[in-house]
Short mmCIF file of C-alpha atoms in Angstrom, two decimals:
data_model
loop_
_atom_site.label_atom_id
_atom_site.label_comp_id
_atom_site.label_asym_id
_atom_site.label_seq_id
_atom_site.Cartn_x
_atom_site.Cartn_y
_atom_site.Cartn_z
CA MET K 1 57.68 105.08 115.05
CA ASP K 2 54.47 107.07 114.56
CA SER K 3 52.52 107.04 111.31
CA ASP K 4 53.84 110.43 110.11
CA LEU K 5 57.43 109.22 110.20
CA GLN K 6 56.54 106.19 108.09
CA ASP K 7 55.72 108.50 105.19
CA PRO K 8 59.08 109.10 103.42
CA SER K 9 58.00 112.62 102.45
CA LYS K 10 57.63 113.47 106.16
CA VAL K 11 60.73 111.74 107.50
CA PRO K 12 63.49 114.19 108.51
CA ASP K 13 66.64 113.32 106.57
CA VAL K 14 68.54 112.66 109.77
CA LEU K 15 66.02 109.98 110.76
CA ALA K 16 65.53 108.42 107.33
CA VAL K 17 66.41 104.73 107.15
CA VAL K 18 67.57 102.80 104.09
CA ASN K 19 65.42 99.70 104.43
CA ASP K 20 67.58 97.67 102.06
CA PRO K 21 71.19 98.82 102.51
CA ARG K 22 72.44 96.06 100.24
CA SER K 23 70.56 97.58 97.30
CA VAL K 24 72.66 100.73 97.62
CA TYR K 25 75.87 98.71 97.43
CA THR K 26 74.48 96.69 94.54
CA ALA K 27 73.71 99.84 92.56
CA ILE K 28 77.30 101.00 93.02
CA GLU K 29 78.92 97.63 92.36
CA THR K 30 76.88 96.87 89.21
CA ARG K 31 77.56 100.23 87.60
CA PHE K 32 79.99 99.86 84.72
CA CYS K 33 80.76 101.61 81.45
CA CYS K 34 78.12 100.05 79.24
CA ARG K 35 79.26 100.08 75.61
CA ALA K 36 76.29 98.43 73.92
CA PHE K 37 72.66 99.43 74.44
CA LEU K 38 69.33 98.10 73.23
CA PRO K 39 67.15 100.18 70.86
CA LYS K 40 64.62 100.65 73.64
CA SER K 41 63.42 104.13 74.52
CA VAL K 42 63.62 105.60 78.01
CA GLU K 43 60.58 107.50 79.18
CA ARG K 44 61.05 111.17 79.93
CA ALA K 45 59.33 110.72 83.29
CA THR K 46 62.06 108.23 84.26
CA ILE K 47 64.83 110.66 83.37
CA GLU K 48 63.06 113.47 85.22
CA ARG K 49 62.71 111.25 88.29
CA ILE K 50 66.45 110.53 88.23
CA LEU K 51 67.41 114.18 87.82
CA ARG K 52 65.03 115.30 90.56
CA ALA K 53 66.54 112.88 93.06
CA CYS K 54 70.07 113.81 92.00
CA SER K 55 69.40 117.50 92.53
CA TRP K 56 70.21 116.67 96.17
CA SER K 57 73.82 115.94 95.25
CA PRO K 58 76.35 117.99 97.24
CA SER K 59 78.07 121.11 95.97
CA GLY K 60 80.30 123.76 97.48
CA SER K 61 78.18 126.36 99.31
CA ASN K 62 75.16 124.84 97.55
CA THR K 63 76.16 126.49 94.28
CA GLN K 64 74.70 123.59 92.25
CA PRO K 65 76.87 124.53 89.24
CA TRP K 66 75.79 121.69 86.96
CA LYS K 67 73.71 122.24 83.86
CA VAL K 68 72.13 119.28 82.11
CA TYR K 69 71.20 118.80 78.45
CA VAL K 70 69.31 115.67 77.40
CA VAL K 71 69.39 114.79 73.70
CA GLN K 72 67.04 112.26 72.14
CA GLY K 73 65.41 111.54 68.81
CA ALA K 74 66.24 113.80 65.86
CA SER K 75 68.43 116.12 67.96
CA ARG K 76 70.51 113.17 69.12
CA ASP K 77 70.86 111.78 65.62
CA ALA K 78 71.87 115.12 64.13
CA LEU K 79 74.58 115.62 66.74
CA VAL K 80 75.88 112.07 66.22
CA SER K 81 76.16 112.75 62.49
CA LYS K 82 78.07 116.00 62.98
CA VAL K 83 80.56 114.68 65.51
CA CYS K 84 81.18 111.42 63.64
CA ALA K 85 81.97 113.46 60.52
CA ALA K 86 84.40 115.60 62.52
CA HIS K 87 86.00 112.48 64.00
CA ASP K 88 86.54 111.07 60.50
CA ALA K 89 87.98 114.40 59.33
CA LEU K 90 90.39 114.42 62.27
CA ARG K 91 91.61 110.94 61.33
CA ASP K 92 92.27 112.12 57.76
CA ASP K 93 93.88 115.40 58.84
CA PRO K 94 95.55 115.21 62.27
CA SER K 95 96.28 118.95 62.17
CA LEU K 96 92.60 119.48 63.02
CA ALA K 97 93.52 118.55 66.59
CA SER K 98 94.19 122.28 67.07
CA VAL K 99 90.53 122.92 66.22
CA TYR K 100 88.97 120.12 68.25
CA ARG K 101 90.22 120.84 71.75
CA GLU K 102 88.69 120.07 75.12
CA ASP K 103 87.65 122.87 77.45
CA TYR K 104 89.86 121.61 80.27
CA PRO K 105 92.62 118.96 80.44
CA TYR K 106 90.93 115.74 81.48
CA TYR K 107 94.12 113.67 81.34
CA PRO K 108 97.65 114.70 82.34
CA SER K 109 100.12 115.80 79.67
CA GLU K 110 102.67 113.39 81.15
CA TRP K 111 101.68 110.07 82.66
CA LYS K 112 103.28 108.39 85.66
CA SER K 113 102.95 105.06 87.44
CA PRO K 114 100.60 103.48 88.44
CA TYR K 115 98.08 105.44 86.36
CA ILE K 116 99.60 104.78 82.96
CA GLU K 117 99.68 101.03 83.65
CA ARG K 118 96.03 101.04 84.67
CA ARG K 119 95.06 103.00 81.58
CA ARG K 120 96.96 100.69 79.27
CA ALA K 121 95.54 97.58 80.94
CA THR K 122 92.02 98.91 80.44
CA GLY K 123 92.62 99.72 76.78
CA PHE K 124 94.27 96.39 76.04
CA GLY K 125 91.58 94.51 77.96
CA LEU K 126 88.74 96.22 76.13
CA TYR K 127 90.26 95.70 72.70
CA ASP K 128 91.11 92.11 73.50
CA ALA K 129 87.47 91.48 74.46
CA LEU K 130 86.43 92.95 71.10
CA GLY K 131 89.06 91.03 69.13
CA ILE K 132 90.77 94.23 67.98
CA ARG K 133 94.47 93.64 67.44
CA LYS K 134 97.24 96.18 67.93
CA GLY K 135 97.79 98.20 64.77
CA ASP K 136 94.28 97.63 63.37
CA ARG K 137 93.66 101.35 62.93
CA ASP K 138 90.38 100.99 61.09
CA ARG K 139 88.73 98.93 63.81
CA MET K 140 90.23 101.09 66.54
CA HIS K 141 88.82 104.18 64.85
CA ALA K 142 85.43 102.54 64.46
CA GLN K 143 85.36 101.50 68.12
CA LEU K 144 86.34 104.98 69.28
CA GLN K 145 83.58 106.39 67.09
CA ARG K 146 81.09 104.25 68.97
CA ASN K 147 81.47 106.89 71.69
CA TYR K 148 80.01 109.49 69.33
CA LYS K 149 77.04 107.25 68.65
CA PHE K 150 76.35 106.94 72.39
CA PHE K 151 77.02 103.21 71.92
CA ASP K 152 73.51 103.13 70.40
CA ALA K 153 71.90 104.38 73.62
CA PRO K 154 68.71 106.33 72.88
CA VAL K 155 69.61 109.05 75.38
CA GLY K 156 72.68 111.25 75.59
CA ILE K 157 73.18 113.63 78.51
CA PHE K 158 75.67 116.49 78.46
CA PHE K 159 76.84 118.09 81.69
CA THR K 160 78.24 121.61 81.59
CA ASN K 161 79.34 124.47 83.84
CA GLU K 162 79.36 128.18 83.16
CA LYS K 163 82.88 129.22 82.16
CA ALA K 164 83.10 131.66 85.07
CA MET K 165 83.09 128.79 87.55
CA ALA K 166 86.35 127.51 89.04
CA GLN K 167 87.68 123.95 89.23
CA GLY K 168 85.53 123.16 92.25
CA ALA K 169 82.52 123.16 89.93
CA LEU K 170 84.07 120.19 88.14
CA VAL K 171 84.18 118.29 91.43
CA ASP K 172 80.58 119.24 92.23
CA THR K 173 79.38 118.20 88.79
CA ALA K 174 81.28 114.91 89.01
CA MET K 175 79.39 114.11 92.22
CA PHE K 176 76.14 114.95 90.46
CA VAL K 177 77.02 112.68 87.54
CA GLN K 178 77.84 109.83 89.91
CA SER K 179 74.44 110.28 91.53
CA VAL K 180 72.80 110.04 88.10
CA MET K 181 74.64 106.81 87.32
CA ILE K 182 73.65 105.21 90.61
CA ALA K 183 70.04 106.40 90.39
CA ALA K 184 69.88 104.97 86.86
CA ARG K 185 70.65 101.54 88.27
CA GLY K 186 67.61 101.90 90.50
CA GLU K 187 65.54 102.27 87.32
CA GLY K 188 67.09 99.20 85.67
CA LEU K 189 69.16 101.40 83.37
CA HIS K 190 72.85 101.46 82.57
CA THR K 191 75.21 104.26 81.63
CA CYS K 192 78.57 105.07 80.14
CA VAL K 193 80.29 108.22 81.33
CA GLN K 194 82.39 109.72 78.53
CA ALA K 195 85.17 112.27 78.20
CA ALA K 196 85.61 111.35 74.53
CA TRP K 197 83.10 114.03 73.51
CA ASN K 198 85.07 116.82 75.20
CA PRO K 199 87.41 117.63 72.29
CA PHE K 200 84.34 118.23 70.12
CA SER K 201 82.78 120.78 72.46
CA SER K 202 82.92 123.37 69.66
CA ILE K 203 80.29 121.26 67.89
CA VAL K 204 78.37 120.05 70.93
CA LEU K 205 77.89 123.35 72.75
CA PRO K 206 76.28 125.27 69.87
CA HIS K 207 74.05 122.27 69.16
CA ILE K 208 72.68 122.21 72.70
CA GLY K 209 72.62 126.00 73.05
CA ALA K 210 75.38 126.27 75.64
CA THR K 211 78.06 128.41 73.97
CA GLU K 212 78.89 130.30 77.18
CA GLU K 213 79.55 127.08 79.08
CA ARG K 214 82.22 124.38 79.21
CA LEU K 215 81.53 120.73 78.56
CA VAL K 216 82.36 118.66 81.64
CA CYS K 217 81.45 115.19 80.37
CA THR K 218 78.80 113.16 78.60
CA LEU K 219 76.65 110.22 79.64
CA SER K 220 75.05 107.54 77.50
CA LEU K 221 71.87 106.24 79.11
CA GLY K 222 69.63 103.32 78.25
CA TYR K 223 69.00 99.62 78.64
CA ALA K 224 72.10 97.45 78.38
CA ASP K 225 72.45 94.81 75.68
CA ALA K 226 73.12 91.80 77.91
CA GLY K 227 74.17 89.72 74.92
CA ALA K 228 76.96 92.05 73.78
CA VAL K 229 80.45 90.69 74.40
CA VAL K 230 81.79 94.17 75.13
CA ASN K 231 79.49 94.42 78.15
CA GLU K 232 81.17 91.41 79.72
CA TYR K 233 84.46 93.26 80.10
CA ARG K 234 85.32 94.68 83.53
CA PRO K 235 88.60 96.44 84.33
CA GLN K 236 90.42 95.43 87.49
CA ARG K 237 89.70 97.41 90.66
CA GLU K 238 92.26 97.99 93.37
CA ASP K 239 91.69 96.73 96.88
CA PRO K 240 91.10 99.59 99.36
CA SER K 241 94.39 98.67 101.04
CA VAL K 242 96.16 100.03 97.95
CA PHE K 243 94.69 103.53 98.09
CA THR K 244 93.86 103.96 101.79
CA ARG K 245 95.98 105.06 104.73
CA TRP K 246 94.69 104.79 108.28
CA LEU K 247 96.01 107.51 110.59
CA GLU K 248 95.04 106.61 114.14
CA ASN K 249 97.96 107.62 116.37
#
């Protein structure tokens, strides 16, 4: 290979080689929903590097429908305070559920097998790891509210689409978010992708200046607390034989 092709910036994509393929698999396999972060800041240059690489994520007809809002510092803290207050108010007055509604249905209105069993197993497994017993509403509420504190991560990222976009934009943005999570692993960072913020979009969107958009999901980003028990929990993953069909004849 000549010297020009050894410079990554000059290598045509079709000829580019991943020198350490295992590192790609490792980034995917070590991604998990981190629910405890260290109080260690993440440099803006690092976040910009991640987002720049992820701008190459695929999208239908190259529409690139994702919009990204990064909250840190005082802006982060103010939003945490507002949404935690709303979450407490919703606990005290369940009728507020009509006010705090998500922009699109993330979960089905009626569950079926095997999805409901997987969801329940994940919830029970997480609470068991935390020592939260069934019926302990106070601790369950407090744990759910950890979502609205970004699990103490210093960086919160909100992903939105313009409301005029169709459902395909959700798929495109999901691929972008996955790219961000994998790229974060390359920087030694961890993430937690969250739909829990979606019902509070009426608070989030004005705060970030995105009132004409819909909230797709949220991402907590930072350095994982390796000593936190909650970060030891991993939900079970199905073997590919469960979800794959091979059609060869």
